[in-house]
Amino acid sequence: MCDQTFLVNVFGSCDKCFKQRALRPVFKKSQQLSYCSMCAEIMATDGLHENQTLASLKSEAECLKGKLEEERAKLHDVELHQVAERVEALGQFVMKTRRTLKGHGNKVLCMDWCKDKRRIVSSSQDGKVIVWDSFTTNKEHAVTMPCTWVMACAYAPSGCAIACGGLDNKCSVYPLTFDKNENMAAKKKSVAMHTNYLSACSFTNSDMQILTASGDGTCALWDVESGQLLQSFHGHGADVLCLDLAPSETGNTFVSGGCDKKAMVWDMRSGQCVQAFETHESDINSVRYYPSGDAFASGSDDATCRLYDLRADREVSIYSKESIIFGASSVDFSLSGRLLFAGYNDYTINVWDVLKGSRVSILFGHENRVSTLRVSPDGTAFCSGSWDHTLRVWA
Amino acid sequence: MSSGASVNPLQRLVEQLRLEAGVERIKVSQAAAELQQYCLQNACKDALLVGVPAGSNSFREPRFCALF
């Protein structure tokens, strides 16, 4: 079969000047028109300021990118691990699984701690969302979502509600009730609507607002009561996989990471991206702020975790080993920020010394990928969730 | 091929890059020193780092099995 493509020249009357010319298809506000080459060129330069041409904009963009790199490099006078040479090395760590939460029927995809430092909400591929008491390992609530792959779940600051979502493209809020006669699913409230899967969600300082990240490439801030979209954040070139809010003292920003290998820091009020970092070599699966709010860590499919300092505006440390070849799915800091816990697709959890850049411990236990990991609010333990259907609390 | 559609995204990219280029930065040595200081100041409160006496960490409490 002959499968050559042919260039077809259509002759006809131009939609703009009506002269009989060779026509090209042109899109104006998603409507297809046919313009002659003269009118097409005039349209292309519409909207440019007097001294600009397409070429000059492109070269300015390249020039600015170069300048950005230069400015960042100027301040790169030392590495973090060099500054930390004088710090005492950490001793041996004894961290064991203290509780195993069993009950999910399929891969655990996400979990979050309640502010009471004891309750945990987790969601899984089979659509179930469970609230556990991690001290006793009892299940306190369970709800079945109408979709599978519930990739995101979050506990409300008050402890009175949970939010979750996934392949249904929505984020729904369920108030938690202890009344045995009430059906949790009946009180469900749909808050966020995206045009692709929900990958992450988080309440802001109150139960009233939720921040979401989606496979549609955007993040959004919603009002829980009315379901209204308060702000949307555009800039990622592909699916956004994770987000984390800055610790409350440092103001209204959050960081997001995506399949475009970029980590972006946003101003929640204006919707503007204030800083962007592109040093990872693959999808960024997880981002987490350093406890002081001045830096954040990221975990990626390129098998590394990296630390970015916001005031130096650059990557300051990379946590990797030649023997680690599987992606990091989830990262979190210990209370002081000295330890970075990272869950990997090779079933292990690596514990890194944030300052020195070295690995201090490797934790075994899960029988499949570690998909989610969070340190408890008071820093006394951390919980990991895995594709092996269980969650483990380590201390 | 329509070249008119690429004007706005390019303008937005240039605006965004101008914004990012204008960010105020500090030296890595200073940023690193402050990260280190935060770690050391809060190290004593970090249970996973220094460990706490067995009694006060609820997860490390011995759990008793009662057989009746």
Short mmCIF file of C-alpha atoms in Angstrom, two decimals:
data_model
loop_
_atom_site.label_atom_id
_atom_site.label_comp_id
_atom_site.label_asym_id
_atom_site.label_seq_id
_atom_site.Cartn_x
_atom_site.Cartn_y
_atom_site.Cartn_z
CA MET A 1 0.00 0.00 0.00
CA CYS A 2 1.27 3.40 -0.86
CA ASP A 3 1.34 5.61 2.27
CA GLN A 4 2.97 8.80 1.14
CA THR A 5 1.44 12.03 2.35
CA PHE A 6 0.70 14.64 -0.24
CA LEU A 7 0.62 18.38 0.26
CA VAL A 8 -2.75 19.50 -1.02
CA ASN A 9 -3.03 23.03 -2.37
CA VAL A 10 -6.54 24.33 -2.01
CA PHE A 11 -7.47 27.26 -4.19
CA GLY A 12 -10.42 29.43 -3.40
CA SER A 13 -11.66 32.65 -1.98
CA CYS A 14 -9.81 33.84 1.14
CA ASP A 15 -12.11 34.21 4.18
CA LYS A 16 -10.58 37.58 4.98
CA CYS A 17 -9.78 39.45 1.78
CA PHE A 18 -11.98 37.36 -0.54
CA LYS A 19 -9.30 37.27 -3.28
CA GLN A 20 -8.76 34.05 -5.27
CA ARG A 21 -5.54 32.62 -3.85
CA ALA A 22 -3.88 29.41 -2.58
CA LEU A 23 -5.38 28.92 0.87
CA ARG A 24 -4.04 27.69 4.22
CA PRO A 25 -6.12 26.48 7.18
CA VAL A 26 -5.98 28.90 10.09
CA PHE A 27 -7.57 28.55 13.55
CA LYS A 28 -9.23 31.54 15.18
CA LYS A 29 -10.88 30.80 18.57
CA SER A 30 -11.07 27.09 17.64
CA GLN A 31 -12.94 27.82 14.43
CA GLN A 32 -11.23 26.73 11.21
CA LEU A 33 -10.97 29.34 8.47
CA SER A 34 -9.11 29.47 5.15
CA TYR A 35 -6.75 32.39 4.65
CA CYS A 36 -4.43 33.26 1.80
CA SER A 37 -0.75 33.44 2.77
CA MET A 38 -0.77 37.27 2.99
CA CYS A 39 -3.68 37.40 5.46
CA ALA A 40 -2.26 34.44 7.42
CA GLU A 41 1.00 36.32 7.97
CA ILE A 42 -0.82 39.51 9.01
CA MET A 43 -2.80 37.48 11.54
CA ALA A 44 0.35 35.85 12.91
CA THR A 45 1.82 39.20 13.81
CA ASP A 46 -1.42 40.50 15.35
CA GLY A 47 -1.08 41.18 19.06
CA LEU A 48 2.65 41.74 18.97
CA HIS A 49 3.91 45.05 20.26
CA GLU A 50 5.57 47.45 17.83
CA ASN A 51 9.16 46.31 18.22
CA GLN A 52 8.44 42.61 18.54
CA THR A 53 8.45 39.87 16.01
CA LEU A 54 8.06 36.15 16.62
CA ALA A 55 11.79 35.72 16.19
CA SER A 56 12.67 38.47 18.67
CA LEU A 57 10.34 36.95 21.31
CA LYS A 58 11.98 33.55 20.88
CA SER A 59 15.46 34.95 21.19
CA GLU A 60 14.46 37.00 24.26
CA ALA A 61 13.11 33.82 25.85
CA GLU A 62 16.39 31.99 25.20
CA CYS A 63 18.39 34.93 26.48
CA LEU A 64 16.33 35.14 29.69
CA LYS A 65 16.73 31.40 30.31
CA GLY A 66 20.50 31.79 29.97
CA LYS A 67 20.51 34.79 32.30
CA LEU A 68 18.50 32.84 34.90
CA GLU A 69 21.06 30.02 34.85
CA GLU A 70 23.90 32.53 35.15
CA GLU A 71 22.36 34.34 38.12
CA ARG A 72 21.72 31.06 39.92
CA ALA A 73 25.26 29.84 39.24
CA LYS A 74 26.85 33.03 40.58
CA LEU A 75 25.59 32.32 44.07
CA HIS A 76 26.58 28.66 44.02
CA ASP A 77 29.67 29.12 46.16
CA VAL A 78 29.52 25.89 48.16
CA GLU A 79 27.66 22.58 48.48
CA LEU A 80 25.32 21.85 51.42
CA HIS A 81 27.25 18.75 52.48
CA GLN A 82 30.46 20.81 52.63
CA VAL A 83 28.83 23.30 55.01
CA ALA A 84 27.63 20.33 57.07
CA GLU A 85 31.04 18.66 57.38
CA ARG A 86 31.48 19.85 60.96
CA VAL A 87 28.12 18.51 62.06
CA GLU A 88 28.19 15.33 64.10
CA ALA A 89 27.37 12.24 62.10
CA LEU A 90 24.19 10.40 62.99
CA GLY A 91 24.39 7.14 64.88
CA GLN A 92 22.70 3.86 64.03
CA PHE A 93 18.97 3.97 63.67
CA VAL A 94 16.64 1.36 65.00
CA MET A 95 13.30 1.86 63.34
CA LYS A 96 10.84 -0.97 63.18
CA THR A 97 7.31 -1.55 62.07
CA ARG A 98 5.24 -0.97 65.19
CA ARG A 99 1.80 -1.39 63.65
CA THR A 100 0.54 -3.01 60.47
CA LEU A 101 -2.85 -1.83 59.21
CA LYS A 102 -4.52 -4.56 57.21
CA GLY A 103 -7.90 -4.27 55.58
CA HIS A 104 -7.56 -2.80 52.14
CA GLY A 105 -8.40 -5.21 49.35
CA ASN A 106 -6.00 -3.71 46.86
CA LYS A 107 -3.02 -1.35 46.43
CA VAL A 108 -2.86 1.48 48.99
CA LEU A 109 -2.32 4.68 47.01
CA CYS A 110 -2.42 7.53 49.51
CA MET A 111 -2.63 8.28 53.23
CA ASP A 112 -2.77 11.25 55.57
CA TRP A 113 -2.54 11.78 59.34
CA CYS A 114 -5.13 13.54 61.45
CA LYS A 115 -3.89 16.44 63.62
CA ASP A 116 -4.64 14.28 66.68
CA LYS A 117 -1.46 12.30 65.76
CA ARG A 118 -3.28 9.01 65.94
CA ARG A 119 -5.93 8.73 63.24
CA ILE A 120 -5.00 7.96 59.66
CA VAL A 121 -7.05 8.06 56.46
CA SER A 122 -5.97 5.87 53.55
CA SER A 123 -7.33 5.20 50.06
CA SER A 124 -6.79 2.37 47.63
CA GLN A 125 -7.17 1.13 44.08
CA ASP A 126 -10.39 -0.73 44.84
CA GLY A 127 -12.20 2.51 45.67
CA LYS A 128 -12.20 2.08 49.45
CA VAL A 129 -11.28 4.91 51.81
CA ILE A 130 -10.65 3.83 55.43
CA VAL A 131 -10.09 5.85 58.62
CA TRP A 132 -7.93 3.98 61.15
CA ASP A 133 -6.95 4.46 64.77
CA SER A 134 -3.25 3.74 64.44
CA PHE A 135 -2.73 2.98 68.15
CA THR A 136 -5.26 0.16 68.23
CA THR A 137 -5.28 -0.60 64.45
CA ASN A 138 -9.09 -0.51 64.52
CA LYS A 139 -10.99 0.74 61.51
CA GLU A 140 -13.24 3.61 62.53
CA HIS A 141 -14.87 4.52 59.23
CA ALA A 142 -14.98 3.09 55.73
CA VAL A 143 -16.53 4.42 52.57
CA THR A 144 -16.59 3.05 49.04
CA MET A 145 -16.04 5.60 46.29
CA PRO A 146 -17.91 5.23 42.99
CA CYS A 147 -14.57 5.05 41.15
CA THR A 148 -11.43 2.95 41.36
CA TRP A 149 -7.88 4.29 41.85
CA VAL A 150 -8.54 6.75 44.65
CA MET A 151 -5.16 8.44 44.29
CA ALA A 152 -5.61 11.25 46.76
CA CYS A 153 -6.96 11.56 50.26
CA ALA A 154 -6.58 14.14 53.01
CA TYR A 155 -7.74 14.70 56.59
CA ALA A 156 -9.39 18.03 57.46
CA PRO A 157 -7.55 20.13 60.08
CA SER A 158 -10.50 19.82 62.45
CA GLY A 159 -10.49 16.03 62.17
CA CYS A 160 -14.19 16.11 61.31
CA ALA A 161 -14.00 15.37 57.59
CA ILE A 162 -11.91 13.73 54.91
CA ALA A 163 -11.43 14.54 51.23
CA CYS A 164 -10.63 12.06 48.48
CA GLY A 165 -10.70 11.58 44.73
CA GLY A 166 -9.05 9.87 41.79
CA LEU A 167 -10.30 8.57 38.45
CA ASP A 168 -13.65 10.28 38.95
CA ASN A 169 -11.83 13.60 38.21
CA LYS A 170 -13.39 15.06 41.35
CA CYS A 171 -12.45 15.78 44.94
CA SER A 172 -15.25 14.92 47.36
CA VAL A 173 -15.53 15.79 51.04
CA TYR A 174 -17.11 13.34 53.52
CA PRO A 175 -18.00 14.58 57.01
CA LEU A 176 -17.04 11.93 59.60
CA THR A 177 -19.83 10.86 61.85
CA PHE A 178 -19.87 8.39 64.72
CA ASP A 179 -23.59 7.79 64.41
CA LYS A 180 -23.91 4.14 63.40
CA ASN A 181 -27.21 4.80 61.67
CA GLU A 182 -25.82 7.37 59.30
CA ASN A 183 -24.45 6.36 55.95
CA MET A 184 -21.21 8.26 55.31
CA ALA A 185 -21.70 8.20 51.58
CA ALA A 186 -25.04 9.99 51.88
CA LYS A 187 -23.44 13.19 53.16
CA LYS A 188 -20.82 13.31 50.41
CA LYS A 189 -20.13 16.72 48.89
CA SER A 190 -18.43 17.08 45.48
CA VAL A 191 -16.09 20.03 45.67
CA ALA A 192 -13.56 20.02 42.85
CA MET A 193 -14.09 19.23 39.18
CA HIS A 194 -11.11 18.64 36.91
CA THR A 195 -10.97 17.37 33.34
CA ASN A 196 -8.64 14.52 34.22
CA TYR A 197 -7.77 12.36 37.24
CA LEU A 198 -7.20 13.89 40.67
CA SER A 199 -3.62 13.16 41.77
CA ALA A 200 -3.37 15.08 45.06
CA CYS A 201 -5.48 17.10 47.44
CA SER A 202 -4.90 18.99 50.66
CA PHE A 203 -6.98 21.17 52.98
CA THR A 204 -5.48 24.61 53.60
CA ASN A 205 -5.35 25.92 57.18
CA SER A 206 -9.08 25.43 57.61
CA ASP A 207 -11.79 22.95 56.64
CA MET A 208 -13.15 25.56 54.25
CA GLN A 209 -10.68 25.42 51.38
CA ILE A 210 -9.10 22.59 49.40
CA LEU A 211 -6.14 22.65 47.05
CA THR A 212 -6.12 20.03 44.29
CA ALA A 213 -3.69 18.80 41.64
CA SER A 214 -4.77 16.95 38.53
CA GLY A 215 -3.70 14.95 35.49
CA ASP A 216 -5.14 17.82 33.44
CA GLY A 217 -1.95 19.79 34.18
CA THR A 218 -3.47 22.31 36.58
CA CYS A 219 -3.81 22.89 40.31
CA ALA A 220 -6.83 24.61 41.77
CA LEU A 221 -8.08 26.14 45.02
CA TRP A 222 -11.76 25.51 45.91
CA ASP A 223 -14.25 26.70 48.49
CA VAL A 224 -15.65 23.59 50.18
CA GLU A 225 -19.06 25.02 51.11
CA SER A 226 -20.04 26.34 47.68
CA GLY A 227 -17.79 24.20 45.48
CA GLN A 228 -16.64 27.40 43.79
CA LEU A 229 -13.27 27.62 42.07
CA LEU A 230 -11.30 30.34 43.88
CA GLN A 231 -8.04 30.24 41.92
CA SER A 232 -6.48 28.08 39.26
CA PHE A 233 -2.79 27.54 38.61
CA HIS A 234 -1.62 26.97 35.04
CA GLY A 235 1.96 26.40 33.99
CA HIS A 236 2.80 22.71 34.13
CA GLY A 237 3.29 21.18 30.71
CA ALA A 238 1.95 17.77 31.73
CA ASP A 239 0.10 15.93 34.55
CA VAL A 240 0.63 17.41 38.02
CA LEU A 241 1.33 14.52 40.40
CA CYS A 242 1.80 16.10 43.83
CA LEU A 243 1.55 19.23 45.89
CA ASP A 244 2.42 20.47 49.37
CA LEU A 245 1.38 23.62 51.24
CA ALA A 246 4.01 25.81 52.88
CA PRO A 247 4.05 25.61 56.70
CA SER A 248 1.60 28.24 57.89
CA GLU A 249 4.16 30.68 59.26
CA THR A 250 5.72 31.24 55.87
CA GLY A 251 2.72 32.52 54.02
CA ASN A 252 0.45 31.62 51.16
CA THR A 253 2.49 29.49 48.82
CA PHE A 254 2.53 25.88 47.75
CA VAL A 255 4.80 23.70 45.64
CA SER A 256 3.69 21.24 42.95
CA GLY A 257 5.57 18.59 40.94
CA GLY A 258 4.63 16.97 37.66
CA CYS A 259 5.34 14.71 34.72
CA ASP A 260 7.05 17.63 32.97
CA LYS A 261 9.96 17.10 35.46
CA LYS A 262 9.32 20.58 36.91
CA ALA A 263 8.69 21.61 40.48
CA MET A 264 6.84 24.94 40.64
CA VAL A 265 6.20 27.24 43.59
CA TRP A 266 2.94 29.20 43.41
CA ASP A 267 1.48 32.26 45.11
CA MET A 268 -1.99 31.15 46.22
CA ARG A 269 -3.56 34.59 46.01
CA SER A 270 -2.42 35.70 42.56
CA GLY A 271 -2.21 32.31 40.85
CA GLN A 272 1.30 33.19 39.66
CA CYS A 273 4.20 30.79 39.54
CA VAL A 274 6.97 32.51 41.51
CA GLN A 275 9.80 29.99 41.09
CA ALA A 276 10.34 26.92 38.93
CA PHE A 277 12.98 24.20 39.13
CA GLU A 278 13.79 21.75 36.38
CA THR A 279 16.70 19.51 37.36
CA HIS A 280 15.02 16.13 37.69
CA GLU A 281 15.34 13.71 34.79
CA SER A 282 11.90 12.18 35.08
CA ASP A 283 8.41 12.60 36.62
CA ILE A 284 8.34 14.16 40.07
CA ASN A 285 6.12 11.93 42.22
CA SER A 286 6.27 13.73 45.52
CA VAL A 287 7.17 17.16 46.94
CA ARG A 288 7.39 18.15 50.60
CA TYR A 289 8.37 21.41 52.31
CA TYR A 290 11.26 21.49 54.76
CA PRO A 291 9.82 22.24 58.24
CA SER A 292 11.12 25.85 58.22
CA GLY A 293 9.46 26.55 54.87
CA ASP A 294 12.72 27.75 53.28
CA ALA A 295 13.26 24.66 51.15
CA PHE A 296 11.48 21.62 49.76
CA ALA A 297 12.41 18.07 48.80
CA SER A 298 11.22 16.10 45.79
CA GLY A 299 11.17 12.40 44.92
CA SER A 300 11.24 11.29 41.31
CA ASP A 301 11.13 8.36 38.88
CA ASP A 302 14.79 9.14 38.10
CA ALA A 303 15.61 7.31 41.40
CA THR A 304 16.82 10.49 43.13
CA CYS A 305 15.46 12.81 45.78
CA ARG A 306 16.59 16.43 45.66
CA LEU A 307 16.53 19.40 48.00
CA TYR A 308 15.79 22.85 46.59
CA ASP A 309 16.39 25.99 48.64
CA LEU A 310 13.84 28.72 47.90
CA ARG A 311 15.99 31.67 48.93
CA ALA A 312 19.06 30.51 46.98
CA ASP A 313 16.65 29.63 44.17
CA ARG A 314 18.43 26.37 43.23
CA GLU A 315 18.91 22.70 43.94
CA VAL A 316 21.30 22.35 46.89
CA SER A 317 21.50 18.62 47.45
CA ILE A 318 20.82 15.35 45.68
CA TYR A 319 20.11 12.07 47.49
CA SER A 320 21.04 9.14 45.31
CA LYS A 321 23.15 5.99 45.12
CA GLU A 322 24.22 3.92 42.16
CA SER A 323 22.52 0.93 43.73
CA ILE A 324 19.16 2.72 43.84
CA ILE A 325 17.62 2.40 40.41
CA PHE A 326 13.91 2.46 41.18
CA GLY A 327 11.86 5.63 41.42
CA ALA A 328 11.08 7.37 44.69
CA SER A 329 7.33 7.63 45.07
CA SER A 330 6.96 9.57 48.29
CA VAL A 331 9.10 11.75 50.60
CA ASP A 332 8.72 13.43 53.98
CA PHE A 333 10.97 15.15 56.55
CA SER A 334 11.34 14.34 60.24
CA LEU A 335 10.34 17.12 62.64
CA SER A 336 13.72 18.88 62.70
CA GLY A 337 14.31 18.43 58.99
CA ARG A 338 17.49 16.43 59.59
CA LEU A 339 16.08 13.17 58.22
CA LEU A 340 14.39 12.61 54.87
CA PHE A 341 12.29 9.46 54.58
CA ALA A 342 11.71 8.26 51.04
CA GLY A 343 9.60 5.34 49.84
CA TYR A 344 10.73 3.62 46.66
CA ASN A 345 9.33 1.35 43.97
CA ASP A 346 11.83 -1.36 44.99
CA TYR A 347 9.73 -1.97 48.15
CA THR A 348 12.19 -0.20 50.50
CA ILE A 349 12.26 3.01 52.50
CA ASN A 350 15.58 4.87 52.56
CA VAL A 351 16.39 7.30 55.35
CA TRP A 352 18.73 10.14 54.28
CA ASP A 353 20.78 12.60 56.32
CA VAL A 354 19.52 15.83 54.76
CA LEU A 355 22.61 17.88 55.63
CA LYS A 356 25.36 15.41 54.77
CA GLY A 357 23.62 13.85 51.78
CA SER A 358 24.28 10.29 52.92
CA ARG A 359 21.91 7.42 53.56
CA VAL A 360 21.63 6.50 57.23
CA SER A 361 19.26 3.57 57.08
CA ILE A 362 17.29 1.31 54.78
CA LEU A 363 14.00 -0.16 55.98
CA PHE A 364 12.57 -3.42 54.68
CA GLY A 365 9.12 -4.80 55.32
CA HIS A 366 6.77 -4.00 52.52
CA GLU A 367 6.16 -6.69 49.92
CA ASN A 368 5.46 -4.37 47.04
CA ARG A 369 6.04 -0.74 46.01
CA VAL A 370 5.84 1.89 48.70
CA SER A 371 3.34 4.39 47.28
CA THR A 372 2.84 6.91 50.08
CA LEU A 373 4.67 8.04 53.21
CA ARG A 374 3.91 10.68 55.86
CA VAL A 375 5.52 11.57 59.19
CA SER A 376 3.02 12.03 62.03
CA PRO A 377 2.19 15.63 63.07
CA ASP A 378 4.27 15.41 66.28
CA GLY A 379 7.14 13.57 64.59
CA THR A 380 7.02 10.48 66.81
CA ALA A 381 6.36 8.02 63.99
CA PHE A 382 5.81 7.79 60.27
CA CYS A 383 3.36 5.75 58.22
CA SER A 384 3.94 4.14 54.84
CA GLY A 385 1.35 2.69 52.47
CA SER A 386 2.13 0.12 49.80
CA TRP A 387 0.86 -1.82 46.81
CA ASP A 388 1.03 -4.87 49.13
CA HIS A 389 -2.39 -3.68 50.48
CA THR A 390 -1.04 -2.69 53.91
CA LEU A 391 0.07 0.38 55.80
CA ARG A 392 2.90 0.25 58.32
CA VAL A 393 3.59 2.63 61.19
CA TRP A 394 7.31 2.89 61.98
CA ALA A 395 8.96 4.35 65.06
CA MET B 1 0.14 25.53 9.67
CA SER B 2 -1.02 28.43 11.74
CA SER B 3 1.80 30.48 13.22
CA GLY B 4 -0.64 32.96 14.76
CA ALA B 5 -1.47 30.60 17.57
CA SER B 6 2.07 30.70 19.01
CA VAL B 7 2.19 34.43 19.85
CA ASN B 8 0.36 34.43 23.18
CA PRO B 9 2.11 31.43 24.79
CA LEU B 10 5.50 32.92 23.78
CA GLN B 11 4.59 36.29 25.29
CA ARG B 12 3.47 34.56 28.48
CA LEU B 13 6.72 32.56 28.60
CA VAL B 14 8.80 35.73 28.22
CA GLU B 15 6.78 37.47 30.97
CA GLN B 16 7.19 34.45 33.27
CA LEU B 17 10.94 34.26 32.63
CA ARG B 18 11.31 38.00 33.34
CA LEU B 19 9.50 37.43 36.65
CA GLU B 20 11.71 34.50 37.59
CA ALA B 21 14.91 36.27 36.58
CA GLY B 22 14.00 39.14 38.90
CA VAL B 23 13.70 36.98 42.05
CA GLU B 24 15.98 38.01 44.93
CA ARG B 25 18.54 35.32 45.71
CA ILE B 26 21.00 34.66 48.51
CA LYS B 27 24.24 32.68 48.42
CA VAL B 28 24.07 28.92 48.84
CA SER B 29 26.53 29.15 51.75
CA GLN B 30 24.13 31.37 53.67
CA ALA B 31 21.05 29.30 52.77
CA ALA B 32 22.86 26.09 53.74
CA ALA B 33 23.98 27.58 57.05
CA GLU B 34 20.40 28.51 57.90
CA LEU B 35 19.05 25.04 57.00
CA GLN B 36 21.73 23.51 59.21
CA GLN B 37 20.93 25.87 62.07
CA TYR B 38 17.24 24.96 61.92
CA CYS B 39 18.12 21.24 62.07
CA LEU B 40 20.41 21.59 65.03
CA GLN B 41 18.06 23.88 66.95
CA ASN B 42 15.15 21.46 66.62
CA ALA B 43 17.08 18.20 66.90
CA CYS B 44 16.19 17.65 70.53
CA LYS B 45 12.45 17.75 69.75
CA ASP B 46 12.76 15.24 66.92
CA ALA B 47 11.64 11.87 68.31
CA LEU B 48 12.65 9.92 65.22
CA LEU B 49 16.14 11.43 65.38
CA VAL B 50 17.07 11.19 69.04
CA GLY B 51 14.54 8.67 70.23
CA VAL B 52 12.37 9.15 73.30
CA PRO B 53 12.18 7.06 76.46
CA ALA B 54 10.18 3.94 75.69
CA GLY B 55 7.33 4.97 77.94
CA SER B 56 6.41 8.22 76.24
CA ASN B 57 6.25 7.06 72.62
CA SER B 58 2.80 5.55 72.27
CA PHE B 59 3.83 3.43 69.33
CA ARG B 60 6.73 1.87 71.19
CA GLU B 61 4.66 1.03 74.23
CA PRO B 62 4.65 -2.68 74.94
CA ARG B 63 1.29 -4.13 74.10
CA PHE B 64 -0.02 -6.81 76.35
CA CYS B 65 -1.88 -9.87 75.21
CA ALA B 66 -4.39 -11.15 77.66
CA LEU B 67 -5.37 -14.77 77.33
CA PHE B 68 -8.58 -15.77 78.95
#
